[in-house]
Amino acid sequence: MVEIELDGKKVEVSEGSMVMHAAEKAGSYIPHFCYHKKLSIAANCRMCLVDVEKAPKPMPACATPVTQGMIVRTKSDKAIKAQQSVMEFLLINHPLDCPICDQGGECQLQDLAVGYGSSSSRYEEEKRVVFHKNVGPLISMEEMSRCIHCTRCVRFGQEVAGVMELGMIHRGEHSEITTVVGDTVDSELSGNMIDICPVGALTSKPFRYSARTWELSRRKSVSPHDSTGANLIVQVKNHKVMRVVPFENEEVNECWIADRDRFSYEALNSDERLTKPMLKQGGAWKEVDWQTALEYVANGLQQIKSEHGANAIGALVSPHSTLEELFLAAKLVRGIGSENIDYRLRNAEFTAAQGVQWLGLPIAALSNLQSALVVGSNLRKDHPLFAQRIRQAAKKGCKVFAINERVYDWALPVTASVVAASDWAQALADVAAAVAEAKGVSAPVAGQAHGEAKAIAAALLAGEQKAVLLGNAAAHHGQASALLALANWIAEQTGAAVGYLTEAANTVGAQWVKATPGANGQNAAQMLAGGLKAAILLNNEPEFDSAAGKAAVAGLNKAQMVVTLSPFKANMEFSDVLLPIAPFTETSGSFVNAEGRVQSFHAVVKPLADTRPAWKVLRVLANLLGVSGIDYETSQDVLAAVAGSATQVPAAVLSNAAKSAAAEPAANLAAPVVASIYQLDSIVRRATSLQLTADARQVREGGAA
């Protein structure tokens, strides 16, 4: 440790730290633009100049290493005058856009100009102009004359997103940030550039000119998309979601969110929202009141139960639904007398899990892995923030290996094994054989310890922090249990963690509340194949959300009654009743992320028109059907019944245990069905700007994203 004196206080920081780090530890604010705690040091804005004793001139705090006994003054006349001089230079070419700038009111330059700027300018020459650039549907670069060349956006792309899409060309007053060859910015994390831009040069294209920052209310929430459980701030005006930005949580999403989390809110205000209950009568849809719709559903279910038995009724539920909704849906179905409930719509194998399958380690631990084997995942697109953490680990030397059907660009160094999905179990058996050979033990199944398998085994046997991670395709695989068993054996022999990346916001929560079929219950594939007389669809569209695809439509058309609970006009081809339920912004609830963390949130806006929270709809429906034990007054009461006061799924429940590693021969195994990045759920599918991105376009044109 090194001790320095900063503004009269003694501060101890680790050797190699900069003066800026010492100031942060001491609670002293030093003005800055280019410095960001998550990015490398550039020292190109010079706003952080401070007075260092015995130094001939002011020094940049972000790039000046501390030395024992150093004396630093951040508020001396010398420091203040230096900072004021830098501010004068920064404002020379900056346009007077504040009244119409989207960044106005939350702009670092605006804030610091008040403290360090002058009331008038000595500069009389013409200001420079930088022409606008079109870089895609998400980021607006219309006012690049505002740019102060801090290069945060450039460094973010290179260091965090892993793709250097922006760069700075020319020198002096001709310098400008650009994509160089006129390309678009296509990273799945690109929206974070908007947040870290300290001026109004990069702004949100969907949000552009729609509200002023001081008009917005800010409310905490949690992402309903992938299994990271990213913490959000949802900004609201006149009971309408206007913008979504990250809420910093170092253990979950740090200070970043994926574009999917940031821009999906557009769907919440779309024309496809379902605002009133609807019944299909004579092939035509008719709007009705809630009482009529719920009584129609209750009477229909009771009639089908009396004619065909309770086993003819089932529920297909979405793992993007809240913990409370899934819990009540399971209680409702079982209260009727059926065991037909399943959230695993994209699975091909339905072997009962030994416990609640999860990530197997804390999310934050991904940043410190020394070796990792990822099976069946397009990591960067399936889990953008997990990929970002593994990218951090790779920078520190982590060896990353992948077993996939094709080579994906993960924007990090990875040794990829291209193996047909039907041969993934054999590929893992080969790795197990290599581990067994290295350790002198018996392999669990027959395998060949070839060069690639030996390299993976050697990496997993070295170091202390390592993991075998099964992706969405591995979870949905026809031999999912065999893959898990082999992964478990490899992890046990190498001392690695083993876990599922898990697909959705509440995949872990759905298992916890037992939204899976009980004894003699039908699984999702059986229900979608036409095994039901009455189907309840909670927050999903089987044609897009299931492995059955279009065949699900034919299967559900065989049912006498299909009830869809959705925020959108969905499943109209085969449904008989549509019940408008609230999306995550209009209801309270909880999601359980991949590491088993329970994160609760409140509604940020009131439900649209006649929309109702799904947990209330399920409670009333249960009352009409005579199901007891569901008289909850609030969603917090439901959560208490599930989790008590726990903020984590109990460790005793979490388990990635598996049965024997032996697998049946993989004859005619279909490729696992995995949702692409902007087709994951009903909300992102309806977000206009996300559907205009290169990733979405690639999927429409027949590629993979």
XYZ file of C-alpha atoms in Angstrom:
705
model
C 0.000 0.000 0.000
C 1.062 3.582 -0.692
C 0.100 6.537 1.508
C -0.400 9.974 -0.006
C -1.824 13.270 1.197
C -4.813 14.489 -0.789
C -6.375 17.832 0.110
C -4.913 17.532 3.607
C -6.163 13.967 4.191
C -4.027 10.836 4.429
C -5.167 8.217 1.902
C -3.885 4.666 1.493
C -4.215 3.018 -1.931
C -2.594 0.023 -3.560
C 0.647 0.464 -5.464
C 0.080 1.271 -9.138
C -3.128 3.218 -8.463
C -3.661 6.641 -9.960
C -4.392 9.885 -8.124
C -7.995 9.578 -9.390
C -8.396 6.267 -7.542
C -7.070 7.861 -4.352
C -9.531 10.738 -4.742
C -12.416 8.267 -5.191
C -11.372 6.440 -2.035
C -11.114 9.725 -0.125
C -14.494 10.938 -1.413
C -12.969 13.938 -3.222
C -14.487 14.693 -6.616
C -12.122 15.593 -9.435
C -13.852 16.835 -12.617
C -13.289 14.546 -15.591
C -14.725 13.457 -18.940
C -12.573 10.728 -20.491
C -11.979 8.739 -17.285
C -14.420 5.887 -16.594
C -13.884 3.266 -13.910
C -14.632 0.382 -16.297
C -12.446 1.605 -19.175
C -8.716 1.936 -19.765
C -7.052 5.287 -19.069
C -6.796 7.596 -22.077
C -5.904 10.942 -20.410
C -7.068 12.915 -23.416
C -9.618 15.374 -21.998
C -7.200 16.876 -19.393
C -10.117 18.076 -17.283
C -8.760 16.250 -14.239
C -5.586 18.351 -13.893
C -4.499 18.615 -10.263
C -1.684 20.304 -8.361
C 1.004 17.796 -7.369
C 3.659 19.201 -5.048
C 7.107 19.537 -6.721
C 5.608 18.882 -10.181
C 6.383 21.789 -12.541
C 2.861 21.851 -14.012
C -0.609 20.483 -13.230
C -0.863 16.715 -13.760
C -3.825 14.603 -14.994
C -5.219 12.748 -11.972
C -6.395 9.801 -14.084
C -2.896 9.079 -15.450
C -0.573 10.089 -12.599
C 0.548 7.090 -10.497
C 0.683 7.589 -6.749
C 4.059 7.554 -4.980
C 4.819 7.292 -1.298
C 4.470 10.669 0.444
C 2.961 12.420 -2.615
C 1.048 15.618 -1.779
C -1.885 16.424 -4.061
C -4.201 19.424 -4.037
C -7.349 19.234 -6.163
C -8.824 22.590 -5.107
C -5.762 24.885 -5.138
C -5.671 27.972 -7.353
C -3.197 26.226 -9.648
C -5.538 23.220 -10.127
C -8.691 25.324 -10.530
C -7.101 27.642 -13.103
C -5.822 24.649 -15.076
C -9.281 23.073 -15.065
C -10.894 26.357 -16.122
C -8.437 26.666 -19.011
C -9.280 23.146 -20.205
C -12.989 23.923 -20.000
C -12.461 27.021 -22.153
C -10.792 24.910 -24.823
C -13.539 22.260 -24.678
C -16.257 24.878 -25.181
C -14.523 26.661 -28.085
C -16.178 24.468 -30.727
C -19.104 23.124 -28.714
C -22.450 24.249 -30.226
C -24.986 26.107 -28.082
C -27.465 23.227 -28.329
C -28.415 22.865 -24.674
C -32.055 24.025 -25.108
C -32.770 21.297 -27.675
C -30.194 18.642 -26.713
C -31.509 15.284 -25.439
C -28.613 15.220 -22.991
C -29.666 18.544 -21.473
C -30.232 18.191 -17.753
C -28.031 15.084 -17.394
C -24.943 16.282 -19.257
C -21.516 16.133 -17.615
C -20.215 18.970 -19.779
C -23.191 21.134 -18.867
C -22.716 20.439 -15.153
C -18.988 21.124 -15.139
C -19.305 24.194 -17.363
C -21.341 25.801 -14.580
C -18.483 25.339 -12.124
C -15.455 25.769 -14.380
C -16.692 27.683 -17.419
C -16.805 31.406 -18.092
C -19.899 33.517 -18.687
C -18.519 34.616 -22.070
C -16.132 33.319 -24.709
C -12.970 34.904 -26.075
C -13.257 32.780 -29.193
C -14.627 34.756 -32.166
C -13.832 32.447 -35.107
C -16.422 30.167 -36.731
C -17.122 26.943 -34.879
C -16.320 23.695 -36.628
C -19.061 21.454 -38.011
C -18.980 17.645 -38.067
C -21.455 16.003 -40.394
C -23.934 13.530 -38.972
C -23.603 9.786 -39.492
C -26.220 7.037 -39.756
C -24.960 4.086 -37.689
C -28.173 2.078 -37.361
C -31.588 2.138 -35.676
C -30.443 2.441 -32.045
C -27.800 5.166 -31.736
C -28.180 8.688 -33.110
C -24.985 10.439 -34.290
C -26.833 13.430 -35.741
C -24.981 16.047 -33.671
C -21.348 14.963 -33.679
C -20.263 18.617 -33.523
C -20.905 18.239 -29.776
C -18.233 15.533 -29.423
C -15.297 16.432 -27.133
C -13.164 13.428 -28.203
C -13.086 11.724 -24.833
C -13.024 8.392 -26.782
C -15.146 6.621 -24.162
C -17.302 5.125 -26.940
C -14.228 3.896 -28.823
C -12.729 2.280 -25.727
C -16.078 0.767 -24.730
C -16.395 -0.984 -28.073
C -12.839 -2.266 -27.996
C -12.638 -3.268 -24.323
C -16.166 -4.146 -23.161
C -18.238 -5.013 -26.238
C -15.186 -6.612 -27.829
C -15.805 -4.985 -31.227
C -14.091 -1.716 -32.124
C -16.861 -0.296 -34.303
C -16.029 3.368 -33.681
C -12.675 5.078 -34.016
C -11.183 8.571 -34.267
C -9.764 9.825 -37.555
C -7.710 12.956 -38.461
C -6.003 15.277 -35.971
C -6.558 18.571 -34.176
C -9.780 20.374 -34.987
C -10.392 17.928 -37.831
C -10.641 14.967 -35.448
C -13.939 13.102 -35.452
C -15.440 9.867 -34.165
C -16.724 7.672 -36.962
C -17.202 4.089 -38.103
C -14.392 4.823 -40.623
C -15.915 2.911 -43.537
C -19.504 4.022 -42.973
C -20.668 0.806 -41.330
C -23.419 0.596 -38.739
C -22.856 -0.032 -35.026
C -24.169 -3.562 -34.525
C -22.917 -4.691 -31.123
C -25.562 -6.177 -28.836
C -24.232 -3.869 -26.073
C -24.030 -0.715 -28.203
C -26.621 1.265 -26.221
C -24.172 1.582 -23.332
C -22.237 4.069 -25.476
C -25.178 6.437 -25.030
C -24.873 6.234 -21.243
C -21.129 6.782 -21.082
C -21.046 9.648 -23.594
C -20.484 12.714 -21.345
C -22.089 15.096 -23.863
C -25.013 14.839 -26.288
C -23.021 13.454 -29.220
C -24.404 9.907 -28.942
C -28.087 9.772 -28.070
C -30.876 7.200 -28.207
C -32.544 7.184 -31.616
C -35.890 5.724 -30.389
C -36.011 8.239 -27.495
C -34.800 11.240 -29.548
C -36.795 14.450 -28.934
C -39.606 12.626 -27.101
C -39.112 14.056 -23.582
C -36.806 16.160 -21.402
C -34.931 14.456 -18.626
C -36.476 16.591 -15.859
C -39.961 15.507 -16.962
C -39.197 11.847 -16.321
C -39.843 9.835 -13.166
C -37.234 7.178 -12.429
C -38.229 3.774 -11.061
C -36.231 0.592 -10.449
C -37.050 -2.638 -12.256
C -35.534 -5.913 -13.487
C -35.091 -7.129 -17.060
C -37.639 -9.784 -18.152
C -35.494 -11.171 -20.988
C -32.356 -13.279 -20.478
C -31.182 -14.918 -17.262
C -28.793 -12.174 -16.116
C -31.581 -10.342 -14.286
C -30.097 -6.971 -15.242
C -31.154 -4.159 -12.907
C -32.925 -1.313 -14.702
C -34.068 2.251 -14.197
C -37.296 2.729 -16.144
C -38.028 6.371 -16.929
C -41.679 7.331 -17.182
C -43.706 10.336 -18.360
C -47.506 10.561 -18.196
C -47.838 6.856 -17.306
C -45.849 5.860 -20.374
C -42.399 4.219 -20.455
C -40.096 6.589 -22.318
C -36.628 5.178 -21.721
C -34.741 2.356 -19.968
C -31.197 2.728 -18.589
C -29.035 0.536 -16.307
C -29.116 0.574 -12.532
C -25.649 -0.279 -11.288
C -25.327 -3.612 -9.509
C -21.733 -4.826 -9.513
C -22.712 -8.406 -8.682
C -25.205 -8.761 -11.529
C -24.897 -6.424 -14.516
C -22.213 -3.990 -13.292
C -23.200 -0.690 -14.954
C -24.179 -2.183 -18.337
C -27.319 -3.585 -19.950
C -27.848 -5.306 -23.290
C -29.651 -3.512 -26.119
C -32.443 -6.064 -25.685
C -33.027 -4.735 -22.154
C -32.687 -1.088 -23.178
C -34.871 -0.804 -26.275
C -37.544 -3.509 -25.874
C -39.805 -0.976 -24.115
C -41.018 0.176 -27.560
C -43.260 -2.904 -27.657
C -45.057 -1.778 -24.492
C -46.469 1.217 -26.355
C -47.173 -0.585 -29.632
C -50.477 -0.980 -31.475
C -50.334 -4.731 -30.804
C -51.158 -4.315 -27.124
C -54.262 -6.174 -25.995
C -56.316 -3.740 -23.934
C -59.641 -5.548 -23.332
C -60.674 -9.188 -22.837
C -61.832 -10.760 -26.108
C -63.961 -13.797 -26.989
C -64.128 -15.549 -30.338
C -67.751 -16.011 -31.376
C -68.642 -17.426 -34.760
C -65.065 -16.983 -35.895
C -65.092 -13.268 -35.088
C -63.405 -11.559 -32.129
C -65.549 -9.515 -29.783
C -64.477 -7.322 -26.848
C -66.164 -8.142 -23.535
C -65.825 -7.152 -19.879
C -63.634 -9.069 -17.442
C -66.500 -10.775 -15.595
C -67.953 -12.177 -18.820
C -64.548 -13.407 -20.006
C -63.559 -15.041 -16.710
C -66.943 -16.715 -16.232
C -66.748 -18.018 -19.813
C -63.300 -19.515 -19.072
C -64.354 -20.982 -15.714
C -67.531 -22.553 -17.145
C -65.617 -23.926 -20.115
C -62.923 -25.507 -17.946
C -65.483 -27.032 -15.589
C -67.423 -28.510 -18.512
C -64.277 -30.009 -20.069
C -63.246 -31.409 -16.674
C -66.629 -33.096 -16.208
C -66.630 -34.522 -19.771
C -62.975 -35.523 -20.179
C -61.453 -35.403 -16.702
C -58.956 -32.994 -15.165
C -56.086 -34.526 -17.162
C -57.544 -32.978 -20.317
C -56.666 -29.512 -18.957
C -53.130 -28.111 -18.979
C -51.065 -24.926 -18.897
C -48.095 -23.875 -21.000
C -46.313 -21.104 -19.126
C -43.494 -18.790 -20.095
C -40.217 -18.642 -18.130
C -40.388 -14.873 -18.760
C -43.390 -14.689 -16.398
C -42.884 -13.604 -12.801
C -42.301 -16.043 -9.955
C -45.707 -15.161 -8.504
C -47.510 -15.805 -11.802
C -45.815 -19.176 -12.292
C -46.560 -20.198 -8.697
C -50.262 -19.358 -9.016
C -50.524 -21.012 -12.436
C -49.095 -24.237 -10.940
C -51.468 -24.040 -7.957
C -54.430 -23.403 -10.258
C -53.707 -26.384 -12.520
C -53.045 -28.714 -9.592
C -56.085 -27.343 -7.765
C -58.236 -28.425 -10.727
C -56.724 -31.898 -10.379
C -54.292 -31.883 -13.292
C -50.483 -32.239 -13.415
C -50.190 -30.801 -16.923
C -48.049 -27.677 -16.550
C -44.714 -26.953 -18.219
C -42.439 -24.004 -18.928
C -39.963 -26.005 -21.102
C -41.529 -25.136 -24.441
C -38.279 -25.360 -26.459
C -36.978 -28.580 -24.846
C -36.626 -31.859 -26.725
C -35.984 -34.014 -23.641
C -38.088 -33.865 -20.492
C -36.214 -36.000 -17.967
C -37.083 -34.868 -14.453
C -34.252 -32.779 -12.993
C -32.593 -33.831 -9.734
C -32.945 -30.276 -8.386
C -33.292 -26.689 -9.561
C -30.743 -26.368 -12.360
C -28.769 -23.112 -12.280
C -25.534 -21.383 -13.275
C -23.502 -23.265 -10.682
C -21.499 -20.221 -9.570
C -22.115 -16.499 -8.910
C -22.456 -14.332 -12.021
C -19.588 -12.131 -10.810
C -17.309 -15.195 -10.738
C -17.514 -15.427 -14.549
C -15.163 -12.420 -14.714
C -12.416 -14.337 -12.902
C -12.516 -17.730 -14.603
C -9.180 -19.211 -15.648
C -10.668 -21.755 -18.044
C -14.158 -22.395 -19.381
C -15.838 -24.956 -21.602
C -19.111 -23.751 -23.141
C -21.352 -26.357 -24.761
C -24.239 -25.518 -27.075
C -24.421 -21.738 -26.852
C -24.036 -18.688 -29.045
C -22.849 -17.008 -25.859
C -22.541 -13.460 -27.158
C -26.099 -13.319 -28.515
C -27.845 -15.603 -26.008
C -26.312 -13.951 -22.915
C -24.620 -10.659 -23.862
C -23.683 -9.691 -20.298
C -22.332 -13.150 -19.431
C -20.221 -12.972 -22.601
C -18.951 -9.562 -21.494
C -17.805 -11.011 -18.170
C -16.094 -13.983 -19.824
C -14.437 -11.473 -22.179
C -12.987 -9.768 -19.081
C -11.703 -13.131 -17.895
C -10.178 -13.853 -21.323
C -8.230 -10.584 -21.094
C -6.690 -11.886 -17.875
C -5.685 -15.132 -19.580
C -8.786 -17.331 -19.310
C -8.786 -20.126 -21.888
C -12.239 -20.450 -23.446
C -13.328 -23.552 -25.366
C -16.621 -24.111 -27.176
C -18.448 -27.136 -28.552
C -21.044 -25.935 -31.061
C -22.591 -26.759 -34.424
C -20.806 -23.820 -36.033
C -18.189 -21.201 -35.238
C -19.718 -18.097 -33.665
C -18.038 -14.725 -33.300
C -17.927 -14.171 -29.538
C -15.530 -11.189 -29.787
C -13.031 -12.971 -27.560
C -10.306 -15.579 -28.113
C -11.999 -18.982 -28.183
C -10.973 -22.443 -29.351
C -14.070 -23.735 -31.102
C -14.867 -27.392 -31.828
C -17.394 -27.613 -34.660
C -19.474 -30.697 -33.926
C -22.946 -31.658 -35.180
C -25.506 -31.376 -32.376
C -26.176 -35.101 -32.556
C -22.495 -35.694 -31.644
C -22.200 -33.317 -28.677
C -22.516 -36.167 -26.177
C -19.675 -37.980 -27.942
C -17.579 -34.796 -27.982
C -17.991 -34.495 -24.206
C -17.244 -38.206 -23.856
C -13.961 -37.554 -25.700
C -13.112 -34.742 -23.252
C -13.981 -37.083 -20.365
C -11.658 -39.717 -21.880
C -8.845 -37.145 -22.080
C -9.409 -36.154 -18.446
C -9.470 -39.818 -17.418
C -6.213 -40.465 -19.312
C -4.511 -37.490 -17.668
C -5.634 -38.536 -14.184
C -5.253 -42.275 -14.615
C -8.889 -43.105 -13.863
C -11.617 -44.893 -15.774
C -13.718 -42.846 -18.199
C -17.509 -42.911 -17.619
C -18.254 -43.861 -21.240
C -16.230 -44.780 -24.289
C -14.439 -41.833 -25.841
C -11.373 -40.927 -27.862
C -8.771 -38.638 -26.269
C -7.778 -36.759 -29.432
C -5.884 -33.468 -29.660
C -8.805 -31.068 -29.147
C -10.166 -33.093 -26.233
C -6.713 -33.171 -24.611
C -6.369 -29.385 -24.922
C -9.726 -28.860 -23.196
C -8.839 -31.398 -20.493
C -5.442 -29.786 -19.864
C -7.022 -26.327 -19.475
C -9.696 -27.604 -17.072
C -7.140 -29.504 -15.003
C -4.992 -26.368 -14.604
C -5.818 -23.389 -12.426
C -8.438 -23.038 -9.706
C -11.394 -21.107 -11.142
C -12.983 -22.974 -14.015
C -16.410 -23.928 -15.276
C -18.267 -26.214 -17.655
C -21.240 -24.193 -18.886
C -24.195 -25.643 -20.779
C -25.985 -23.192 -23.055
C -29.537 -22.913 -24.322
C -28.959 -25.431 -27.118
C -27.568 -27.953 -24.607
C -30.581 -27.458 -22.335
C -32.984 -27.943 -25.266
C -31.021 -30.904 -26.684
C -32.532 -34.342 -27.205
C -29.752 -35.758 -25.000
C -29.752 -32.954 -22.417
C -29.480 -35.298 -19.435
C -26.523 -37.160 -20.969
C -24.742 -33.856 -21.676
C -25.310 -32.785 -18.069
C -24.080 -36.110 -16.688
C -20.875 -35.965 -18.745
C -20.349 -32.309 -17.805
C -20.777 -33.273 -14.152
C -18.193 -36.060 -14.408
C -15.684 -33.756 -16.118
C -16.302 -31.008 -13.557
C -15.955 -33.420 -10.635
C -12.630 -34.741 -11.920
C -11.193 -31.318 -12.743
C -12.578 -29.333 -9.795
C -14.628 -27.119 -12.104
C -18.086 -25.681 -11.504
C -20.847 -26.990 -13.736
C -24.041 -25.180 -14.613
C -26.622 -24.017 -17.105
C -26.488 -20.499 -18.497
C -30.333 -20.793 -18.397
C -32.456 -19.275 -21.121
C -34.938 -16.825 -19.633
C -35.434 -14.314 -16.842
C -37.180 -16.893 -14.667
C -36.011 -20.317 -15.834
C -34.623 -21.005 -12.358
C -37.780 -19.625 -10.698
C -40.052 -21.793 -12.859
C -38.254 -24.908 -11.597
C -38.381 -23.653 -8.009
C -42.192 -23.265 -8.004
C -42.557 -26.606 -9.818
C -44.030 -25.290 -13.056
C -43.261 -28.719 -14.491
C -45.518 -31.763 -14.882
C -46.006 -34.082 -11.940
C -46.543 -37.830 -12.032
C -48.558 -38.815 -15.146
C -48.613 -35.159 -16.258
C -48.062 -34.232 -19.894
C -44.922 -32.313 -20.818
C -44.857 -29.329 -23.169
C -44.233 -31.421 -26.300
C -47.173 -33.718 -25.543
C -49.497 -30.811 -24.808
C -48.450 -28.987 -27.995
C -48.970 -32.156 -30.047
C -52.692 -32.099 -29.238
C -52.829 -33.833 -25.877
C -55.215 -31.301 -24.308
C -58.897 -30.481 -24.550
C -58.361 -27.160 -22.717
C -55.079 -25.226 -22.815
C -54.093 -22.177 -20.774
C -51.244 -20.231 -22.386
C -49.523 -17.847 -19.975
C -47.480 -15.124 -21.661
C -46.268 -17.189 -24.633
C -46.825 -17.740 -28.332
C -46.189 -21.445 -29.037
C -45.565 -20.901 -32.740
C -42.521 -18.755 -31.882
C -41.685 -19.859 -28.335
C -41.686 -23.654 -28.690
C -39.712 -26.393 -30.387
C -42.912 -27.424 -32.192
C -43.101 -24.155 -34.152
C -45.933 -24.130 -36.673
C -46.930 -27.672 -35.657
C -48.001 -26.214 -32.295
C -50.794 -24.337 -34.090
C -52.212 -27.591 -35.454
C -51.870 -29.271 -32.069
C -53.668 -26.510 -30.195
C -56.387 -26.327 -32.837
C -57.428 -29.801 -31.646
C -58.359 -28.396 -28.220
C -61.950 -27.428 -27.441
C -60.813 -24.323 -25.559
C -57.572 -22.321 -25.654
C -57.188 -19.416 -23.241
C -54.347 -16.977 -23.886
C -53.127 -14.604 -21.170
C -50.890 -12.083 -22.909
C -50.088 -8.354 -23.029
C -50.429 -8.583 -26.833
C -52.939 -9.685 -29.456
C -51.351 -13.114 -29.728
C -52.387 -16.667 -30.657
C -55.566 -15.363 -32.306
C -55.575 -18.166 -34.877
C -56.321 -20.930 -32.361
C -57.395 -19.159 -29.141
C -60.984 -18.836 -27.951
C -60.334 -16.261 -25.223
C -57.728 -13.499 -24.944
C -57.114 -12.025 -21.490
C -54.968 -8.850 -21.383
C -52.286 -9.205 -18.700
C -49.734 -6.648 -17.616
C -46.128 -6.785 -18.872
C -43.323 -6.412 -16.313
C -43.604 -2.606 -16.259
C -47.254 -2.702 -15.205
C -47.166 -5.329 -12.472
C -45.203 -6.146 -9.364
C -43.368 -9.425 -9.140
C -40.046 -11.221 -8.925
C -37.559 -12.885 -11.256
C -34.943 -15.451 -10.240
C -31.797 -15.100 -12.330
C -29.288 -17.767 -13.366
C -27.383 -17.639 -10.062
C -30.610 -18.119 -8.047
C -30.896 -14.481 -6.918
C -34.503 -13.429 -6.206
C -35.063 -9.862 -7.447
C -38.419 -8.189 -6.852
C -39.787 -5.095 -8.569
C -42.856 -2.869 -8.539
C -45.018 -1.629 -11.386
C -43.552 1.526 -12.900
C -46.744 2.583 -14.709
C -50.400 1.730 -14.203
C -51.836 -1.084 -16.353
C -52.905 0.020 -19.821
C -56.695 0.337 -20.258
C -58.370 -2.876 -18.977
C -55.120 -4.798 -18.601
C -54.719 -6.633 -15.283
C -51.687 -8.208 -13.535
C -51.606 -11.913 -14.393
C -51.315 -12.983 -10.759
C -54.648 -11.265 -10.025
C -56.291 -12.876 -13.066
C -55.094 -16.331 -11.968
C -56.273 -15.721 -8.403
C -59.782 -14.726 -9.515
C -59.955 -17.631 -11.960
C -58.956 -20.010 -9.156
C -61.742 -18.588 -6.968
C -64.300 -19.105 -9.744
C -63.129 -22.704 -10.151
C -63.328 -23.361 -6.418
C -59.582 -23.841 -5.951
C -58.685 -23.097 -2.327
C -55.524 -21.627 -0.814
C -55.031 -18.859 -3.400
C -56.598 -15.921 -1.557
C -53.574 -13.621 -1.732
C -54.125 -9.874 -1.378
C -50.825 -8.675 -2.881
C -47.992 -10.058 -4.983
C -45.802 -9.727 -1.876
C -48.111 -12.222 -0.132
C -47.607 -14.636 -3.025
C -43.829 -14.167 -2.859
C -43.872 -14.783 0.877
C -45.679 -18.077 0.272
C -42.962 -19.096 -2.205
C -39.770 -17.714 -0.696
C -40.543 -16.224 2.693
C -37.977 -13.483 3.192
C -35.259 -15.262 1.166
C -33.399 -13.280 -1.483
C -31.724 -16.404 -2.846
C -33.036 -19.823 -3.822
C -31.954 -22.119 -0.950
C -28.643 -23.866 -1.642
C -30.244 -27.204 -0.715
C -32.660 -26.803 -3.637
C -30.094 -25.741 -6.252
C -28.539 -28.771 -7.909
C -27.114 -29.642 -11.302
C -26.891 -33.323 -10.370
C -27.533 -35.823 -13.142
C -28.064 -39.518 -13.644
C -25.735 -41.888 -15.487
C -23.492 -40.425 -18.181
C -24.419 -43.211 -20.590
C -26.545 -42.020 -23.492
C -28.774 -43.737 -26.000
C -27.441 -43.715 -29.586
C -28.259 -40.361 -31.172
C -30.204 -41.624 -34.172
C -32.173 -38.944 -36.045
C -31.635 -36.350 -33.319
C -33.157 -33.040 -34.396
C -31.065 -29.906 -33.957
C -32.030 -28.134 -30.722
C -34.348 -25.147 -31.079
C -32.911 -21.888 -29.727
C -34.389 -18.394 -29.976
C -32.245 -15.783 -31.702
C -31.296 -12.612 -29.843
C -34.312 -10.516 -30.866
C -36.874 -13.351 -31.041
C -36.510 -14.497 -27.436
C -39.922 -13.392 -26.133
C -43.094 -11.579 -27.132
C -41.789 -8.174 -26.012
C -38.534 -8.098 -28.014
C -40.325 -9.495 -31.061
C -42.490 -6.356 -31.105
C -39.761 -3.780 -30.422
C -39.530 -1.892 -33.721
C -35.957 -0.619 -33.449
C -34.566 -3.989 -32.359
C -36.197 -5.612 -35.378
C -34.339 -3.167 -37.635
C -30.899 -4.186 -36.334
C -28.355 -6.232 -38.282
C -28.881 -9.196 -35.920
C -32.629 -9.269 -36.548
C -32.145 -8.771 -40.289
C -29.666 -11.673 -40.400
C -32.236 -14.015 -38.836
C -34.936 -12.945 -41.302
C -32.519 -13.628 -44.155
C -31.882 -17.135 -42.897
C -28.697 -16.730 -40.855
C -28.096 -17.112 -37.134
C -27.711 -14.342 -34.590
